[in-house]
C-alpha angles and dihedrals in degrees: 000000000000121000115219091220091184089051096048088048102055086037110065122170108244120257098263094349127204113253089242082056093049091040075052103044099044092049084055093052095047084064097049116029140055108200099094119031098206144028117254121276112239075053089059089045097052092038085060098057091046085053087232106150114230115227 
């Protein structure tokens, strides 16, 4: 897995951050970094049942 270093340091997760700004922040990161290859699970869970489509 590589890690986008410049992306993760313009990036930063917010300090306790809202559930709309973490389902944000991971799809970005989806799209710009490889060191996960998916979003959390209890993210994917609540996503669903705001019908928002993961990448």
């Amino acid at each position: 897995m590589k890690i986008n270093k410049e992306w993760h340091f313009a990036h930063k997760m917010p300090k306790n951050p809202s559930l709309e700004q973490r389902i944000k922040w991971h799809l970005e990161h989806l799209k710009n970094c490889q060191c996960r290859s998916d979003i959390p699970e209890k993210l994917k869970v609540e996503m669903k049942k705001s019908g928002i489509k993961s990448l």
